[in-house]
mmCIF file of C-alpha atoms and ligand atoms in Angstrom:
data_model
loop_
_atom_site.group_PDB
_atom_site.id
_atom_site.type_symbol
_atom_site.label_atom_id
_atom_site.label_comp_id
_atom_site.label_asym_id
_atom_site.label_seq_id
_atom_site.Cartn_x
_atom_site.Cartn_y
_atom_site.Cartn_z
ATOM 1 C CA MET A 1 -0.022 0.014 0.009
ATOM 2 C CA SER A 2 1.471 3.400 -0.937
ATOM 3 C CA ALA A 3 1.421 6.211 1.557
ATOM 4 C CA SER A 4 -1.326 7.960 -0.293
ATOM 5 C CA GLU A 5 -3.448 4.826 -0.428
ATOM 6 C CA LEU A 6 -2.894 4.304 3.269
ATOM 7 C CA PHE A 7 -3.751 7.945 4.133
ATOM 8 C CA ASP A 8 -6.908 7.732 1.934
ATOM 9 C CA ARG A 9 -7.993 4.603 3.740
ATOM 10 C CA ILE A 10 -7.447 6.211 7.138
ATOM 11 C CA ALA A 11 -9.333 9.392 6.077
ATOM 12 C CA ASN A 12 -12.274 7.268 4.765
ATOM 13 C CA GLU A 13 -12.561 5.162 7.876
ATOM 14 C CA ILE A 14 -12.275 8.119 10.255
ATOM 15 C CA TYR A 15 -14.929 9.929 8.252
ATOM 16 C CA GLN A 16 -17.241 6.884 8.267
ATOM 17 C CA GLN A 17 -16.798 5.442 11.705
ATOM 18 C CA GLY A 18 -14.336 7.650 13.685
ATOM 19 C CA PHE A 19 -11.639 4.937 14.059
ATOM 20 C CA CYS A 20 -9.523 2.619 11.980
ATOM 21 C CA VAL A 21 -7.194 -0.271 12.630
ATOM 22 C CA ILE A 22 -4.765 -1.308 9.892
ATOM 23 C CA ARG A 23 -2.277 -4.141 10.102
ATOM 24 C CA ASN A 24 1.193 -3.751 8.496
ATOM 25 C CA ALA A 25 0.459 -0.047 7.996
ATOM 26 C CA LEU A 26 3.720 1.438 9.220
ATOM 27 C CA PRO A 27 6.382 1.453 6.540
ATOM 28 C CA GLU A 28 8.659 -1.550 7.318
ATOM 29 C CA ALA A 29 11.922 0.319 7.520
ATOM 30 C CA LEU A 30 10.394 2.995 9.756
ATOM 31 C CA GLY A 31 8.957 0.360 12.050
ATOM 32 C CA VAL A 32 12.316 -1.476 12.313
ATOM 33 C CA ALA A 33 14.155 1.775 13.113
ATOM 34 C CA LEU A 34 11.621 2.670 15.820
ATOM 35 C CA ALA A 35 11.510 -0.807 17.304
ATOM 36 C CA SER A 36 15.317 -0.810 17.511
ATOM 37 C CA GLU A 37 15.494 2.714 18.999
ATOM 38 C CA VAL A 38 12.881 2.099 21.704
ATOM 39 C CA ARG A 39 14.773 -0.888 22.932
ATOM 40 C CA SER A 40 18.150 0.893 22.947
ATOM 41 C CA LEU A 41 17.163 4.077 24.769
ATOM 42 C CA PRO A 42 18.574 4.216 28.279
ATOM 43 C CA GLU A 43 16.089 3.287 30.991
ATOM 44 C CA GLU A 44 16.420 6.767 32.548
ATOM 45 C CA ASN A 45 14.903 8.390 29.461
ATOM 46 C CA PHE A 46 11.643 6.723 30.378
ATOM 47 C CA SER A 47 9.454 7.959 33.162
ATOM 48 C CA ARG A 48 6.095 7.088 34.682
ATOM 49 C CA ALA A 49 3.340 8.749 32.727
ATOM 50 C CA GLY A 50 0.822 11.078 34.346
ATOM 51 C CA ILE A 51 -2.936 11.133 33.973
ATOM 52 C CA GLY A 52 -4.188 14.461 35.278
ATOM 53 C CA ARG A 53 -3.079 17.415 37.325
ATOM 54 C CA GLN A 54 -4.966 16.267 40.434
ATOM 55 C CA ALA A 55 -4.033 12.667 40.554
ATOM 56 C CA ASP A 56 -1.410 11.672 42.985
ATOM 57 C CA HIS A 57 1.265 9.146 42.278
ATOM 58 C CA GLN A 58 -0.517 6.216 43.994
ATOM 59 C CA ASN A 59 -3.736 6.916 42.161
ATOM 60 C CA ILE A 60 -1.904 6.977 38.823
ATOM 61 C CA GLU A 61 -0.485 3.558 39.375
ATOM 62 C CA THR A 62 -3.951 2.062 39.739
ATOM 63 C CA ILE A 63 -4.859 3.475 36.321
ATOM 64 C CA ARG A 64 -1.768 3.207 34.223
ATOM 65 C CA ARG A 65 1.618 1.628 34.650
ATOM 66 C CA ASP A 66 3.502 2.321 31.425
ATOM 67 C CA GLU A 67 6.662 4.269 31.114
ATOM 68 C CA ILE A 68 7.046 6.835 28.432
ATOM 69 C CA CYS A 69 9.700 8.761 26.471
ATOM 70 C CA TRP A 70 8.605 11.763 24.348
ATOM 71 C CA ILE A 71 9.755 11.581 20.757
ATOM 72 C CA ASP A 72 11.658 14.466 19.140
ATOM 73 C CA ASN A 73 13.692 14.852 16.003
ATOM 74 C CA THR A 74 17.078 14.546 17.611
ATOM 75 C CA THR A 75 17.407 10.967 16.362
ATOM 76 C CA ALA A 76 17.083 9.543 12.851
ATOM 77 C CA ALA A 77 14.230 7.273 13.845
ATOM 78 C CA GLY A 78 12.412 10.035 15.668
ATOM 79 C CA GLN A 79 12.877 12.376 12.750
ATOM 80 C CA ALA A 80 11.524 9.802 10.280
ATOM 81 C CA TRP A 81 8.519 9.127 12.455
ATOM 82 C CA LEU A 82 7.642 12.776 12.870
ATOM 83 C CA LEU A 83 7.983 13.264 9.083
ATOM 84 C CA TRP A 84 5.669 10.320 8.503
ATOM 85 C CA ALA A 85 3.129 11.738 11.056
ATOM 86 C CA ASP A 86 3.369 15.073 9.343
ATOM 87 C CA GLY A 87 2.492 13.453 5.999
ATOM 88 C CA LEU A 88 -0.582 11.875 7.668
ATOM 89 C CA GLN A 89 -1.589 15.196 9.282
ATOM 90 C CA GLN A 90 -1.435 16.966 5.900
ATOM 91 C CA ALA A 91 -3.342 14.220 4.142
ATOM 92 C CA LEU A 92 -6.102 14.306 6.769
ATOM 93 C CA ASN A 93 -6.302 18.067 6.649
ATOM 94 C CA ARG A 94 -6.567 17.971 2.839
ATOM 95 C CA ARG A 95 -9.201 15.171 2.799
ATOM 96 C CA LEU A 96 -11.253 15.886 5.946
ATOM 97 C CA PHE A 97 -10.537 19.614 6.623
ATOM 98 C CA LEU A 98 -9.751 18.620 10.245
ATOM 99 C CA GLY A 99 -7.448 21.573 10.814
ATOM 100 C CA LEU A 100 -4.936 19.447 12.651
ATOM 101 C CA PHE A 101 -2.253 21.849 13.811
ATOM 102 C CA SER A 102 0.404 20.044 15.901
ATOM 103 C CA PHE A 103 1.493 16.556 16.851
ATOM 104 C CA GLU A 104 3.027 15.115 19.978
ATOM 105 C CA SER A 105 3.925 11.528 20.586
ATOM 106 C CA HIS A 106 5.873 9.243 22.936
ATOM 107 C CA TYR A 107 7.226 5.785 23.088
ATOM 108 C CA ALA A 108 5.586 3.653 25.702
ATOM 109 C CA HIS A 109 7.052 0.665 27.389
ATOM 110 C CA TYR A 110 4.703 -1.622 29.309
ATOM 111 C CA HIS A 111 6.651 -4.000 31.482
ATOM 112 C CA PRO A 112 5.110 -7.405 32.283
ATOM 113 C CA GLY A 113 2.064 -6.819 34.390
ATOM 114 C CA ASP A 114 1.510 -3.245 33.137
ATOM 115 C CA PHE A 115 -1.848 -1.998 31.885
ATOM 116 C CA TYR A 116 -3.822 1.196 31.253
ATOM 117 C CA LYS A 117 -7.403 1.195 32.500
ATOM 118 C CA VAL A 118 -10.351 2.590 30.523
ATOM 119 C CA HIS A 119 -9.841 6.268 29.688
ATOM 120 C CA LEU A 120 -10.499 8.940 27.118
ATOM 121 C CA ASP A 121 -7.501 10.740 25.614
ATOM 122 C CA ALA A 122 -9.260 14.161 25.570
ATOM 123 C CA PHE A 123 -12.095 15.773 27.395
ATOM 124 C CA ARG A 124 -14.994 16.910 25.330
ATOM 125 C CA GLY A 125 -15.199 20.653 24.784
ATOM 126 C CA GLN A 126 -11.593 21.257 25.624
ATOM 127 C CA GLN A 127 -10.675 20.729 21.949
ATOM 128 C CA ASN A 128 -7.160 19.782 22.735
ATOM 129 C CA ARG A 129 -6.400 16.296 21.496
ATOM 130 C CA VAL A 130 -8.504 15.621 18.388
ATOM 131 C CA LEU A 131 -7.056 12.467 16.950
ATOM 132 C CA THR A 132 -5.121 9.608 18.600
ATOM 133 C CA VAL A 133 -2.544 7.530 16.650
ATOM 134 C CA VAL A 134 -1.050 4.407 18.169
ATOM 135 C CA THR A 135 1.350 1.997 16.553
ATOM 136 C CA TYR A 136 3.084 -1.082 17.852
ATOM 137 C CA LEU A 137 6.721 -2.170 17.758
ATOM 138 C CA ASN A 138 6.475 -5.777 18.810
ATOM 139 C CA PRO A 139 7.682 -8.429 16.238
ATOM 140 C CA ASP A 140 6.633 -11.957 17.184
ATOM 141 C CA TRP A 141 3.689 -10.982 19.422
ATOM 142 C CA THR A 142 1.534 -13.994 20.337
ATOM 143 C CA ASP A 143 -1.990 -14.205 21.794
ATOM 144 C CA ALA A 144 -0.503 -15.551 25.020
ATOM 145 C CA ASP A 145 1.288 -12.242 25.501
ATOM 146 C CA GLY A 146 -1.970 -10.349 26.376
ATOM 147 C CA GLY A 147 -1.606 -6.534 26.197
ATOM 148 C CA GLU A 148 -4.545 -6.053 23.794
ATOM 149 C CA LEU A 149 -5.989 -2.599 23.188
ATOM 150 C CA LEU A 150 -9.799 -2.659 23.695
ATOM 151 C CA ILE A 151 -11.789 0.150 22.108
ATOM 152 C CA TYR A 152 -15.395 0.785 23.356
ATOM 153 C CA PRO A 153 -18.313 2.639 21.883
ATOM 154 C CA GLU A 154 -19.109 5.827 23.795
ATOM 155 C CA LYS A 155 -21.822 4.364 25.939
ATOM 156 C CA SER A 156 -21.261 0.650 26.308
ATOM 157 C CA ASN A 157 -18.927 -1.644 28.103
ATOM 158 C CA GLN A 158 -18.871 -4.157 25.217
ATOM 159 C CA PRO A 159 -15.718 -3.538 23.238
ATOM 160 C CA LEU A 160 -16.007 -2.557 19.631
ATOM 161 C CA LEU A 161 -12.599 -3.840 18.802
ATOM 162 C CA THR A 162 -9.737 -5.806 20.272
ATOM 163 C CA VAL A 163 -6.345 -5.014 18.825
ATOM 164 C CA LYS A 164 -3.207 -7.053 19.311
ATOM 165 C CA PRO A 165 -0.129 -4.923 19.627
ATOM 166 C CA GLU A 166 1.578 -6.499 16.635
ATOM 167 C CA PHE A 167 4.502 -4.887 14.769
ATOM 168 C CA GLY A 168 3.292 -2.342 12.232
ATOM 169 C CA THR A 169 -0.401 -2.271 13.242
ATOM 170 C CA LEU A 170 -1.741 1.301 13.210
ATOM 171 C CA VAL A 171 -4.744 2.497 15.248
ATOM 172 C CA VAL A 172 -6.292 5.918 14.638
ATOM 173 C CA PHE A 173 -9.405 7.232 16.443
ATOM 174 C CA LEU A 174 -11.160 10.405 17.493
ATOM 175 C CA SER A 175 -9.686 11.172 20.934
ATOM 176 C CA GLU A 176 -12.890 12.548 22.457
ATOM 177 C CA GLU A 177 -15.179 9.670 21.366
ATOM 178 C CA PHE A 178 -13.652 6.329 22.160
ATOM 179 C CA PRO A 179 -12.929 5.061 25.628
ATOM 180 C CA HIS A 180 -10.183 2.470 25.483
ATOM 181 C CA GLU A 181 -7.888 0.451 27.653
ATOM 182 C CA VAL A 182 -4.767 -1.632 27.497
ATOM 183 C CA LEU A 183 -5.138 -5.088 29.130
ATOM 184 C CA PRO A 184 -2.267 -6.334 31.281
ATOM 185 C CA THR A 185 0.669 -7.472 29.214
ATOM 186 C CA LEU A 186 2.612 -10.613 30.036
ATOM 187 C CA THR A 187 5.765 -9.592 28.144
ATOM 188 C CA ASP A 188 7.473 -6.309 27.406
ATOM 189 C CA ARG A 189 5.185 -4.273 25.180
ATOM 190 C CA TYR A 190 6.476 -1.397 23.084
ATOM 191 C CA SER A 191 4.381 1.179 21.315
ATOM 192 C CA ILE A 192 4.065 4.723 20.232
ATOM 193 C CA ALA A 193 1.056 6.869 21.205
ATOM 194 C CA GLY A 194 0.574 10.236 19.533
ATOM 195 C CA TRP A 195 -2.038 12.990 19.324
ATOM 196 C CA TYR A 196 -2.961 15.630 16.811
ATOM 197 C CA ARG A 197 -4.213 18.885 18.253
ATOM 198 C CA ILE A 198 -6.044 21.735 16.688
ATOM 199 C CA ASN A 199 -5.007 25.269 17.234
ATOM 200 C CA THR A 200 -6.991 26.664 20.128
ATOM 201 C CA SER A 201 -6.206 29.666 22.249
ATOM 202 C CA ASP A 202 -5.192 27.376 25.063
ATOM 203 C CA SER A 203 -2.943 25.138 23.009
ATOM 204 C CA ASN A 204 0.158 26.551 24.573
ATOM 205 C CA ARG A 205 -0.993 25.738 28.094
ATOM 206 C CA VAL A 206 1.219 23.131 29.644
ATOM 207 C CA ASP A 207 -0.473 19.752 29.291
ATOM 208 C CA PRO A 208 -4.086 20.914 29.373
ATOM 209 C CA ALA A 209 -5.685 17.487 29.561
ATOM 210 C CA PHE A 210 -3.087 15.249 31.043
HETATM 211 O O1 AKG B 1 -0.885 1.343 23.682
HETATM 212 C C1 AKG B 1 -2.076 1.375 23.421
HETATM 213 O O2 AKG B 1 -2.618 0.438 22.840
HETATM 214 C C2 AKG B 1 -2.889 2.557 23.796
HETATM 215 C C3 AKG B 1 -2.254 3.541 24.697
HETATM 216 C C4 AKG B 1 -3.158 4.635 25.233
HETATM 217 O O3 AKG B 1 -4.299 4.492 25.348
HETATM 218 C C5 AKG B 1 -2.539 5.946 25.660
HETATM 219 O O4 AKG B 1 -1.298 6.039 25.762
HETATM 220 O O5 AKG B 1 -3.355 6.838 25.849
HETATM 221 FE FE1 FE2 B 2 -5.258 6.391 25.444
#
């Protein structure tokens, strides 16, 4: 699938249903570079992620346990990823007039036993995170490894989708509309989670939602 075919497919599915899951979507060489980088970063580059300004440390650990490292363009892999994400941003803006303005993303490492309970990536009305993008960097993932992403409809606890965190799978969804969770993983689980924002007057506030 060419980049433009892939971006067309994402745009169509976002337009029609608000989410899409595509296997083997990430360009192979990019996935390989990212999978290798995330495993070679020093442990101290990763830190426990937060969930909200009020939550204390203990609370956070009952909700999410992953460790994250924000991606910038100081490495070749980071640069290639941000370029790819920019291509997707431009394609979605051209096709859907979404007005996506900026992109932020981090590597996430879930150690065995780690999870992320049901949550939304953005709060309605705050117009901060508009679109979530997740991709997985785990070659040889098996069903026994757990760690699935479950995506729920807005008002139901029956999952719409179960996604295995397999290398190259790409998940895109409207951040305000789909509660989702990561089931406990049994082995090390590596991914990237990213968000496109639109340009609001408060977009320069530090971490408005999270
Ligand atoms: O890794 C995943 O499957 C989803 C991660 C997620 O929901 C998040 O980081 O907000
Ligand atoms: Fe999320």
